[in-house]
mmCIF file of C-alpha atoms in Angstrom:
data_model
loop_
_atom_site.group_PDB
_atom_site.id
_atom_site.type_symbol
_atom_site.label_atom_id
_atom_site.label_comp_id
_atom_site.label_asym_id
_atom_site.label_seq_id
_atom_site.Cartn_x
_atom_site.Cartn_y
_atom_site.Cartn_z
ATOM 1 C CA UNK A 1 0.043 -0.110 -0.146
ATOM 2 C CA UNK A 2 1.196 3.238 -0.875
ATOM 3 C CA UNK A 3 1.056 6.556 0.830
ATOM 4 C CA UNK A 4 -0.728 9.540 -0.945
ATOM 5 C CA UNK A 5 1.663 12.246 -2.011
ATOM 6 C CA UNK A 6 1.874 15.092 0.692
ATOM 7 C CA UNK A 7 3.751 17.472 -1.518
ATOM 8 C CA UNK A 8 2.640 20.967 -0.806
ATOM 9 C CA UNK A 9 0.507 22.623 -3.650
ATOM 10 C CA UNK A 10 0.017 19.590 -5.504
ATOM 11 C CA UNK A 11 -3.606 18.280 -5.699
ATOM 12 C CA UNK A 12 -3.486 14.344 -6.183
ATOM 13 C CA UNK A 13 -6.573 12.827 -7.876
ATOM 14 C CA UNK A 14 -7.625 16.444 -9.430
ATOM 15 C CA UNK A 15 -8.896 16.088 -12.922
ATOM 16 C CA UNK A 16 -5.940 16.993 -15.742
ATOM 17 C CA UNK A 17 -7.128 18.363 -19.158
ATOM 18 C CA UNK A 18 -4.998 17.341 -22.032
ATOM 19 C CA UNK A 19 -5.054 20.283 -24.873
ATOM 20 C CA UNK A 20 -3.545 19.542 -28.281
ATOM 21 C CA UNK A 21 -1.154 22.230 -29.386
ATOM 22 C CA UNK A 22 -1.420 23.899 -32.747
ATOM 23 C CA UNK A 23 1.465 23.463 -35.164
ATOM 24 C CA UNK A 24 2.037 27.281 -34.927
ATOM 25 C CA UNK A 25 2.439 27.017 -31.126
ATOM 26 C CA UNK A 26 4.662 23.810 -31.260
ATOM 27 C CA UNK A 27 7.108 25.928 -33.577
ATOM 28 C CA UNK A 28 7.085 28.773 -31.098
ATOM 29 C CA UNK A 29 7.901 26.690 -28.220
ATOM 30 C CA UNK A 30 10.411 24.717 -30.319
ATOM 31 C CA UNK A 31 12.132 28.296 -31.075
ATOM 32 C CA UNK A 32 12.072 29.124 -27.515
ATOM 33 C CA UNK A 33 14.384 26.429 -26.126
ATOM 34 C CA UNK A 34 17.909 25.502 -27.030
ATOM 35 C CA UNK A 35 18.234 21.671 -25.854
ATOM 36 C CA UNK A 36 16.102 18.730 -26.544
ATOM 37 C CA UNK A 37 16.021 14.949 -27.368
ATOM 38 C CA UNK A 38 16.975 13.170 -30.556
ATOM 39 C CA UNK A 39 15.371 9.534 -30.925
ATOM 40 C CA UNK A 40 16.011 7.162 -33.467
ATOM 41 C CA UNK A 41 16.327 3.041 -33.817
ATOM 42 C CA UNK A 42 19.837 1.888 -33.922
ATOM 43 C CA UNK A 43 21.054 -1.705 -34.170
ATOM 44 C CA UNK A 44 17.739 -2.919 -32.428
ATOM 45 C CA UNK A 45 17.683 -0.356 -29.790
ATOM 46 C CA UNK A 46 16.037 2.985 -29.267
ATOM 47 C CA UNK A 47 18.549 5.596 -28.661
ATOM 48 C CA UNK A 48 17.707 8.684 -27.326
ATOM 49 C CA UNK A 49 20.400 11.705 -27.065
ATOM 50 C CA UNK A 50 20.195 15.314 -25.638
ATOM 51 C CA UNK A 51 21.259 17.728 -28.180
ATOM 52 C CA UNK A 52 21.621 21.601 -28.323
ATOM 53 C CA UNK A 53 19.634 22.751 -31.376
ATOM 54 C CA UNK A 54 18.410 25.539 -33.422
ATOM 55 C CA UNK A 55 15.302 25.888 -35.570
ATOM 56 C CA UNK A 56 15.606 27.134 -39.097
ATOM 57 C CA UNK A 57 12.922 27.024 -42.021
ATOM 58 C CA UNK A 58 10.890 24.554 -39.907
ATOM 59 C CA UNK A 59 13.554 22.166 -39.568
ATOM 60 C CA UNK A 60 15.461 21.249 -36.535
ATOM 61 C CA UNK A 61 19.383 21.349 -36.575
ATOM 62 C CA UNK A 62 22.037 20.370 -34.342
ATOM 63 C CA UNK A 63 25.632 19.298 -34.557
ATOM 64 C CA UNK A 64 27.393 16.042 -33.868
ATOM 65 C CA UNK A 65 30.371 13.750 -34.791
ATOM 66 C CA UNK A 66 30.844 11.933 -37.849
ATOM 67 C CA UNK A 67 32.304 9.074 -35.784
ATOM 68 C CA UNK A 68 29.589 8.777 -33.290
ATOM 69 C CA UNK A 69 26.745 6.916 -32.909
ATOM 70 C CA UNK A 70 24.248 9.693 -34.228
ATOM 71 C CA UNK A 71 26.675 10.510 -37.132
ATOM 72 C CA UNK A 72 26.906 6.856 -37.976
ATOM 73 C CA UNK A 73 23.196 5.922 -37.664
ATOM 74 C CA UNK A 74 22.112 9.241 -39.878
ATOM 75 C CA UNK A 75 20.498 9.504 -42.413
ATOM 76 C CA UNK A 76 17.253 7.719 -40.995
ATOM 77 C CA UNK A 77 13.780 7.703 -42.666
ATOM 78 C CA UNK A 78 12.343 7.792 -39.070
ATOM 79 C CA UNK A 79 13.550 9.788 -36.150
ATOM 80 C CA UNK A 80 12.094 11.896 -33.622
ATOM 81 C CA UNK A 81 13.168 15.191 -31.642
ATOM 82 C CA UNK A 82 11.464 16.080 -28.544
ATOM 83 C CA UNK A 83 11.305 18.991 -25.781
ATOM 84 C CA UNK A 84 9.093 19.588 -22.916
ATOM 85 C CA UNK A 85 8.838 21.554 -19.709
ATOM 86 C CA UNK A 86 7.260 20.460 -16.520
ATOM 87 C CA UNK A 87 5.900 22.437 -13.442
ATOM 88 C CA UNK A 88 5.208 19.991 -10.667
ATOM 89 C CA UNK A 89 4.270 22.866 -8.467
ATOM 90 C CA UNK A 90 1.293 23.587 -10.808
ATOM 91 C CA UNK A 91 0.669 20.065 -12.043
ATOM 92 C CA UNK A 92 1.200 21.039 -15.550
ATOM 93 C CA UNK A 93 3.397 20.569 -18.304
ATOM 94 C CA UNK A 94 3.720 20.767 -21.990
ATOM 95 C CA UNK A 95 5.646 18.770 -24.829
ATOM 96 C CA UNK A 96 6.360 18.816 -28.389
ATOM 97 C CA UNK A 97 7.355 16.014 -30.708
ATOM 98 C CA UNK A 98 8.710 16.471 -34.199
ATOM 99 C CA UNK A 99 8.813 13.309 -36.456
ATOM 100 C CA UNK A 100 10.467 12.633 -39.637
ATOM 101 C CA UNK A 101 13.700 11.773 -41.794
ATOM 102 C CA UNK A 102 17.074 12.940 -40.626
ATOM 103 C CA UNK A 103 19.942 13.726 -42.886
ATOM 104 C CA UNK A 104 23.353 14.960 -42.914
ATOM 105 C CA UNK A 105 23.546 18.810 -44.114
ATOM 106 C CA UNK A 106 25.774 19.005 -47.281
ATOM 107 C CA UNK A 107 24.399 22.111 -49.104
ATOM 108 C CA UNK A 108 27.231 24.657 -48.720
ATOM 109 C CA UNK A 109 25.000 27.794 -48.542
ATOM 110 C CA UNK A 110 22.935 26.005 -45.545
ATOM 111 C CA UNK A 111 25.991 25.074 -43.726
ATOM 112 C CA UNK A 112 27.593 28.701 -43.936
ATOM 113 C CA UNK A 113 24.248 30.055 -42.668
ATOM 114 C CA UNK A 114 23.921 27.322 -39.921
ATOM 115 C CA UNK A 115 27.520 28.146 -38.689
ATOM 116 C CA UNK A 116 26.831 31.767 -38.469
ATOM 117 C CA UNK A 117 23.951 31.273 -36.009
ATOM 118 C CA UNK A 118 24.212 31.609 -32.129
ATOM 119 C CA UNK A 119 23.607 28.150 -30.417
ATOM 120 C CA UNK A 120 24.591 26.177 -27.377
ATOM 121 C CA UNK A 121 27.745 24.183 -27.875
ATOM 122 C CA UNK A 122 27.287 20.435 -27.687
ATOM 123 C CA UNK A 123 27.476 18.797 -24.565
ATOM 124 C CA UNK A 124 29.415 15.975 -25.839
ATOM 125 C CA UNK A 125 33.338 16.354 -25.893
ATOM 126 C CA UNK A 126 35.309 16.446 -29.013
ATOM 127 C CA UNK A 127 34.644 17.828 -32.557
ATOM 128 C CA UNK A 128 31.004 18.249 -33.482
ATOM 129 C CA UNK A 129 31.286 19.561 -36.864
ATOM 130 C CA UNK A 130 28.655 17.614 -38.721
ATOM 131 C CA UNK A 131 24.913 19.363 -38.728
ATOM 132 C CA UNK A 132 22.127 16.951 -38.537
ATOM 133 C CA UNK A 133 18.795 18.145 -40.203
ATOM 134 C CA UNK A 134 15.410 16.760 -38.991
ATOM 135 C CA UNK A 135 12.562 17.041 -41.396
ATOM 136 C CA UNK A 136 9.526 18.050 -39.752
ATOM 137 C CA UNK A 137 6.856 15.384 -41.258
ATOM 138 C CA UNK A 138 4.532 15.671 -38.293
ATOM 139 C CA UNK A 139 4.680 18.160 -35.451
ATOM 140 C CA UNK A 140 2.420 17.456 -32.588
ATOM 141 C CA UNK A 141 2.165 18.953 -29.116
ATOM 142 C CA UNK A 142 0.195 18.802 -25.963
ATOM 143 C CA UNK A 143 -0.225 20.757 -22.608
ATOM 144 C CA UNK A 144 -1.469 18.997 -19.539
ATOM 145 C CA UNK A 145 -3.102 21.163 -16.622
ATOM 146 C CA UNK A 146 -5.541 21.032 -13.924
ATOM 147 C CA UNK A 147 -9.119 21.656 -15.154
#
């Protein structure tokens, strides 16, 4: 038997509402963050890595190593990218999921543009000079809060 959560300002058992976010709102949230999670299948495992990213022309871009797991696994027909935020003190949160193919960026003009953007440095050590693009085939989001 478990004890009820006695955390202050949290109302266990309260009715939560899930609202679908518009695609436009999802892009606003994607543009407001700088760290997300990149997910894909690799050697019969689901891999999920935190990445520093930027948004450009309704696609997600991040840097990685050509010799690492991500660099080795891309291109992919199916990959996902997720960001979220939770407020346990308010029993609410939101998440945005982008799904679609991912590929190495090879276009010289686009690479010049991406290198000129301000973005967080990748968390992983070593050279991270390859840009990966996630084509946003499907963009969905949800906001969960108390009714």
